[in-house]
mmCIF file of C-alpha atoms and ligand atoms in Angstrom:
data_model
loop_
_atom_site.group_PDB
_atom_site.id
_atom_site.type_symbol
_atom_site.label_atom_id
_atom_site.label_comp_id
_atom_site.label_asym_id
_atom_site.label_seq_id
_atom_site.Cartn_x
_atom_site.Cartn_y
_atom_site.Cartn_z
ATOM 1 C CA MET A 1 44.143 -49.505 62.032
ATOM 2 C CA THR A 2 41.866 -48.798 59.142
ATOM 3 C CA ASP A 3 41.847 -51.539 56.581
ATOM 4 C CA TYR A 4 40.146 -52.823 53.465
ATOM 5 C CA ASP A 5 37.235 -55.187 53.555
ATOM 6 C CA PRO A 6 38.934 -57.999 51.573
ATOM 7 C CA GLU A 7 35.692 -59.329 50.089
ATOM 8 C CA LEU A 8 34.529 -55.935 48.910
ATOM 9 C CA PHE A 9 37.993 -55.097 47.613
ATOM 10 C CA SER A 10 38.121 -58.195 45.448
ATOM 11 C CA ALA A 11 34.594 -57.503 44.190
ATOM 12 C CA LEU A 12 35.654 -54.015 43.088
ATOM 13 C CA VAL A 13 39.208 -54.543 41.856
ATOM 14 C CA PRO A 14 40.196 -57.429 39.548
ATOM 15 C CA MET A 15 43.662 -57.789 41.118
ATOM 16 C CA PHE A 16 45.347 -57.938 44.487
ATOM 17 C CA HIS A 17 46.235 -54.734 46.297
ATOM 18 C CA GLU A 18 49.930 -55.309 45.651
ATOM 19 C CA GLU A 19 49.322 -55.709 41.921
ATOM 20 C CA LEU A 20 47.299 -52.518 41.942
ATOM 21 C CA LEU A 21 50.241 -50.711 43.528
ATOM 22 C CA THR A 22 52.530 -52.069 40.818
ATOM 23 C CA ALA A 23 50.139 -50.923 38.075
ATOM 24 C CA LEU A 24 49.886 -47.466 39.647
ATOM 25 C CA SER A 25 53.610 -47.021 40.179
ATOM 26 C CA ALA A 26 54.280 -48.012 36.559
ATOM 27 C CA HIS A 27 52.545 -44.817 35.423
ATOM 28 C CA LEU A 28 53.731 -42.334 38.048
ATOM 29 C CA SER A 29 56.891 -40.689 39.282
ATOM 30 C CA ASP A 30 57.865 -41.817 42.761
ATOM 31 C CA TYR A 31 56.922 -38.391 44.109
ATOM 32 C CA ARG A 32 53.347 -38.711 42.884
ATOM 33 C CA TYR A 33 53.084 -42.393 43.719
ATOM 34 C CA GLN A 34 53.941 -41.592 47.338
ATOM 35 C CA HIS A 35 51.277 -38.870 47.317
ATOM 36 C CA CYS A 36 48.721 -41.440 46.112
ATOM 37 C CA LEU A 37 49.644 -43.806 48.953
ATOM 38 C CA ARG A 38 49.125 -40.986 51.455
ATOM 39 C CA VAL A 39 45.768 -40.040 49.910
ATOM 40 C CA GLU A 40 44.705 -43.689 50.115
ATOM 41 C CA LYS A 41 45.408 -43.735 53.857
ATOM 42 C CA GLN A 42 43.956 -40.281 54.458
ATOM 43 C CA ALA A 43 40.748 -41.138 52.604
ATOM 44 C CA MET A 44 40.383 -44.380 54.584
ATOM 45 C CA ARG A 45 40.907 -42.492 57.852
ATOM 46 C CA ILE A 46 38.221 -39.929 56.999
ATOM 47 C CA ALA A 47 35.807 -42.651 55.883
ATOM 48 C CA GLN A 48 36.419 -44.573 59.090
ATOM 49 C CA GLU A 49 35.785 -41.494 61.220
ATOM 50 C CA ILE A 50 32.473 -40.646 59.607
ATOM 51 C CA GLY A 51 31.275 -44.210 59.089
ATOM 52 C CA ALA A 52 31.560 -44.143 55.294
ATOM 53 C CA ASP A 53 32.764 -46.862 52.933
ATOM 54 C CA VAL A 54 36.434 -47.319 53.872
ATOM 55 C CA THR A 55 37.180 -49.692 51.003
ATOM 56 C CA ARG A 56 35.834 -47.503 48.199
ATOM 57 C CA ALA A 57 37.481 -44.464 49.815
ATOM 58 C CA GLY A 58 40.855 -46.222 49.842
ATOM 59 C CA ILE A 59 40.637 -47.433 46.256
ATOM 60 C CA ALA A 60 39.465 -44.064 44.907
ATOM 61 C CA GLY A 61 42.072 -42.227 46.996
ATOM 62 C CA LEU A 62 44.852 -44.507 45.815
ATOM 63 C CA LEU A 63 43.911 -44.172 42.137
ATOM 64 C CA HIS A 64 42.752 -40.541 41.992
ATOM 65 C CA ASP A 65 45.953 -39.388 40.199
ATOM 66 C CA TYR A 66 46.443 -42.572 38.151
ATOM 67 C CA ALA A 67 46.328 -40.645 34.839
ATOM 68 C CA LYS A 68 48.063 -37.470 35.997
ATOM 69 C CA GLU A 69 51.279 -38.065 34.058
ATOM 70 C CA ARG A 70 49.722 -38.958 30.696
ATOM 71 C CA THR A 71 50.409 -36.716 27.709
ATOM 72 C CA ASP A 72 47.996 -33.994 26.646
ATOM 73 C CA GLU A 73 47.583 -35.907 23.405
ATOM 74 C CA ALA A 74 46.468 -39.052 25.263
ATOM 75 C CA PHE A 75 43.814 -37.008 27.075
ATOM 76 C CA ARG A 76 42.601 -35.378 23.852
ATOM 77 C CA VAL A 77 42.266 -38.789 22.221
ATOM 78 C CA MET A 78 40.259 -40.043 25.223
ATOM 79 C CA ILE A 79 38.005 -36.947 25.234
ATOM 80 C CA THR A 80 37.136 -37.626 21.604
ATOM 81 C CA ALA A 81 36.811 -41.401 22.015
ATOM 82 C CA GLN A 82 34.447 -41.023 24.986
ATOM 83 C CA HIS A 83 32.455 -38.218 23.300
ATOM 84 C CA LEU A 84 33.042 -35.942 26.297
ATOM 85 C CA ASP A 85 32.091 -32.259 26.273
ATOM 86 C CA ALA A 86 34.328 -30.582 23.670
ATOM 87 C CA GLU A 87 34.625 -27.606 26.051
ATOM 88 C CA LEU A 88 37.071 -29.802 27.962
ATOM 89 C CA LEU A 89 39.582 -29.321 25.140
ATOM 90 C CA ASN A 90 39.970 -25.692 26.276
ATOM 91 C CA TYR A 91 41.424 -26.862 29.591
ATOM 92 C CA GLY A 92 44.469 -28.914 30.477
ATOM 93 C CA ASN A 93 46.006 -31.593 32.635
ATOM 94 C CA ALA A 94 44.902 -29.991 35.906
ATOM 95 C CA ILE A 95 41.270 -30.656 34.928
ATOM 96 C CA TRP A 96 41.723 -33.660 32.632
ATOM 97 C CA HIS A 97 43.553 -36.008 34.968
ATOM 98 C CA GLY A 98 40.360 -36.380 37.015
ATOM 99 C CA VAL A 99 37.453 -35.731 34.644
ATOM 100 C CA VAL A 100 39.098 -37.735 31.850
ATOM 101 C CA GLY A 101 41.488 -39.780 33.991
ATOM 102 C CA ARG A 102 38.632 -41.900 35.320
ATOM 103 C CA TYR A 103 38.351 -43.551 31.893
ATOM 104 C CA PHE A 104 41.997 -44.652 32.042
ATOM 105 C CA VAL A 105 41.312 -46.224 35.434
ATOM 106 C CA GLU A 106 38.287 -48.047 34.075
ATOM 107 C CA GLN A 107 39.838 -49.266 30.834
ATOM 108 C CA GLU A 108 43.320 -50.131 32.030
ATOM 109 C CA LEU A 109 42.664 -51.376 35.555
ATOM 110 C CA GLY A 110 39.245 -52.932 34.952
ATOM 111 C CA ILE A 111 37.531 -51.050 37.769
ATOM 112 C CA HIS A 112 33.916 -50.379 36.852
ATOM 113 C CA ASP A 113 32.418 -49.257 40.142
ATOM 114 C CA ALA A 114 30.448 -46.088 39.385
ATOM 115 C CA ALA A 115 30.998 -44.498 42.796
ATOM 116 C CA ILE A 116 34.773 -44.963 42.672
ATOM 117 C CA LEU A 117 35.065 -43.693 39.107
ATOM 118 C CA GLN A 118 32.887 -40.700 39.922
ATOM 119 C CA ALA A 119 35.004 -39.761 42.946
ATOM 120 C CA ILE A 120 38.148 -39.929 40.796
ATOM 121 C CA GLY A 121 36.424 -37.936 38.059
ATOM 122 C CA ARG A 122 35.302 -35.215 40.425
ATOM 123 C CA HIS A 123 38.513 -34.742 42.387
ATOM 124 C CA THR A 124 39.848 -32.033 40.056
ATOM 125 C CA VAL A 125 36.723 -29.925 39.572
ATOM 126 C CA GLY A 126 34.253 -30.949 42.269
ATOM 127 C CA ASP A 127 30.531 -31.121 41.586
ATOM 128 C CA PRO A 128 27.568 -29.306 43.145
ATOM 129 C CA HIS A 129 26.114 -32.703 44.019
ATOM 130 C CA MET A 130 29.204 -34.420 45.404
ATOM 131 C CA THR A 131 28.505 -37.607 47.344
ATOM 132 C CA THR A 132 30.221 -38.384 50.638
ATOM 133 C CA LEU A 133 32.764 -40.526 48.779
ATOM 134 C CA ASP A 134 33.450 -37.706 46.293
ATOM 135 C CA LYS A 135 34.013 -35.323 49.199
ATOM 136 C CA ILE A 136 36.322 -37.736 51.020
ATOM 137 C CA VAL A 137 38.644 -38.058 48.023
ATOM 138 C CA PHE A 138 38.431 -34.327 47.246
ATOM 139 C CA VAL A 139 39.479 -33.413 50.794
ATOM 140 C CA ALA A 140 41.957 -36.274 51.383
ATOM 141 C CA ASP A 141 43.894 -35.142 48.301
ATOM 142 C CA TYR A 142 44.065 -31.629 49.739
ATOM 143 C CA VAL A 143 45.039 -32.328 53.345
ATOM 144 C CA GLU A 144 47.175 -35.511 53.187
ATOM 145 C CA PRO A 145 50.245 -35.195 55.470
ATOM 146 C CA GLY A 146 52.620 -34.435 52.562
ATOM 147 C CA ARG A 147 50.804 -31.171 51.774
ATOM 148 C CA HIS A 148 52.516 -28.009 53.027
ATOM 149 C CA PHE A 149 50.903 -25.072 51.189
ATOM 150 C CA PRO A 150 49.593 -21.977 52.990
ATOM 151 C CA GLY A 151 46.028 -22.736 54.015
ATOM 152 C CA VAL A 152 46.439 -26.464 54.508
ATOM 153 C CA GLU A 153 46.152 -26.078 58.286
ATOM 154 C CA ALA A 154 42.888 -24.159 57.894
ATOM 155 C CA ALA A 155 41.551 -27.058 55.829
ATOM 156 C CA ARG A 156 42.736 -29.625 58.407
ATOM 157 C CA GLU A 157 41.089 -27.667 61.202
ATOM 158 C CA ALA A 158 37.868 -27.483 59.191
ATOM 159 C CA LEU A 159 38.032 -31.261 58.652
ATOM 160 C CA ALA A 160 38.282 -31.750 62.415
ATOM 161 C CA ASN A 161 34.835 -30.103 62.582
ATOM 162 C CA SER A 162 33.218 -31.752 59.581
ATOM 163 C CA LEU A 163 33.881 -33.042 56.077
ATOM 164 C CA ASP A 164 31.507 -30.437 54.642
ATOM 165 C CA GLN A 165 33.414 -27.637 56.324
ATOM 166 C CA ALA A 166 36.646 -28.951 54.846
ATOM 167 C CA VAL A 167 35.046 -29.084 51.386
ATOM 168 C CA ALA A 168 33.939 -25.448 51.806
ATOM 169 C CA VAL A 169 37.387 -24.239 52.887
ATOM 170 C CA GLU A 170 39.050 -26.155 50.057
ATOM 171 C CA LEU A 171 36.703 -24.610 47.480
ATOM 172 C CA GLN A 172 37.162 -21.098 48.874
ATOM 173 C CA GLN A 173 40.944 -21.383 48.919
ATOM 174 C CA THR A 174 41.160 -23.082 45.530
ATOM 175 C CA ILE A 175 38.996 -20.500 43.763
ATOM 176 C CA SER A 176 40.982 -17.647 45.375
ATOM 177 C CA HIS A 177 44.275 -19.276 44.422
ATOM 178 C CA LEU A 178 43.205 -19.739 40.792
ATOM 179 C CA VAL A 179 41.934 -16.163 40.533
ATOM 180 C CA GLU A 180 45.187 -14.822 41.998
ATOM 181 C CA ARG A 181 47.119 -16.719 39.329
ATOM 182 C CA HIS A 182 44.682 -15.531 36.597
ATOM 183 C CA VAL A 183 43.975 -19.138 35.664
ATOM 184 C CA LYS A 184 40.825 -20.058 33.769
ATOM 185 C CA ILE A 185 38.327 -21.778 36.098
ATOM 186 C CA TYR A 186 36.267 -24.747 34.936
ATOM 187 C CA PRO A 187 32.531 -23.888 35.196
ATOM 188 C CA THR A 188 31.736 -26.933 37.362
ATOM 189 C CA THR A 189 34.166 -25.616 39.971
ATOM 190 C CA PHE A 190 32.254 -22.337 40.190
ATOM 191 C CA ALA A 191 28.963 -24.215 40.450
ATOM 192 C CA THR A 192 30.470 -26.367 43.212
ATOM 193 C CA TYR A 193 31.705 -23.313 45.087
ATOM 194 C CA ASN A 194 28.265 -21.675 44.846
ATOM 195 C CA GLU A 195 26.599 -24.809 46.222
ATOM 196 C CA LEU A 196 29.110 -26.069 48.800
ATOM 197 C CA GLY A 197 31.599 -23.259 49.419
ATOM 198 C CA THR A 198 29.375 -20.411 50.584
ATOM 199 C CA ASN A 199 27.372 -19.835 53.704
HETATM 200 FE FE1 FE2 B 201 44.833 -34.880 41.175
HETATM 201 FE FE1 FE2 B 202 46.371 -35.733 44.054
#
C-alpha cells in the first residue's frame, strides 16, 4: 500500500489530509472530486513504481483539478492579478485550470511547494522540460481507472513500459484529438510534443 510520508506531508500542507479533502470537495462536483481521488492514488502508484516522491505526487495529483470549476471571470481576474502572459486570455478553462489554477491552490490552501505547484500548473499544457513529478501528474490524470476514452489502453500499455513512453503517447493522442476537433492549441503544448512526443 502506497502511502504518504506523514512528516513530509505536514511540511508541505498546512492541514491534515482529511481537511484537504474537505477543502477540495467544497469546490468540486462529486464527479470531479472522485476523479481527483483516483488521480491521487494513480500518481502515488506511479511514483512508488519508479522511486519518485510519493508524497508530492499524491498531493499534486489530488489537487490538480482544484480550480477546474471556477468561473471564467475568476480566472481572468487571477491572470491579471498575477501578471501572467496576456496571451492566456485567448484560451479558456481547459488551459486555465492548470496554468492559472495553481495560484488558487497556493493562495487558498497555503501550499507553496514549487514542485507541486509546477506539476499542477503543467498538467493542462505540459512543458518541454517537464520534471518527473510533472510527468507523473500529467500521465496519472490521463490513465486513472475512471478514464474510458479510445486510446486510454494504449497510454496504459505505454506506462507499463515507461513514464516517458506514456507521456509521448498522451501528447500524440491529445494533439491529434484537438486537431480533429479544430480546437486552438496552446503553443506550450506544441513545444512539449516536439520535445517529448516524437521519436
Ligand atoms: Fe485537469
Ligand atoms: Fe483531471
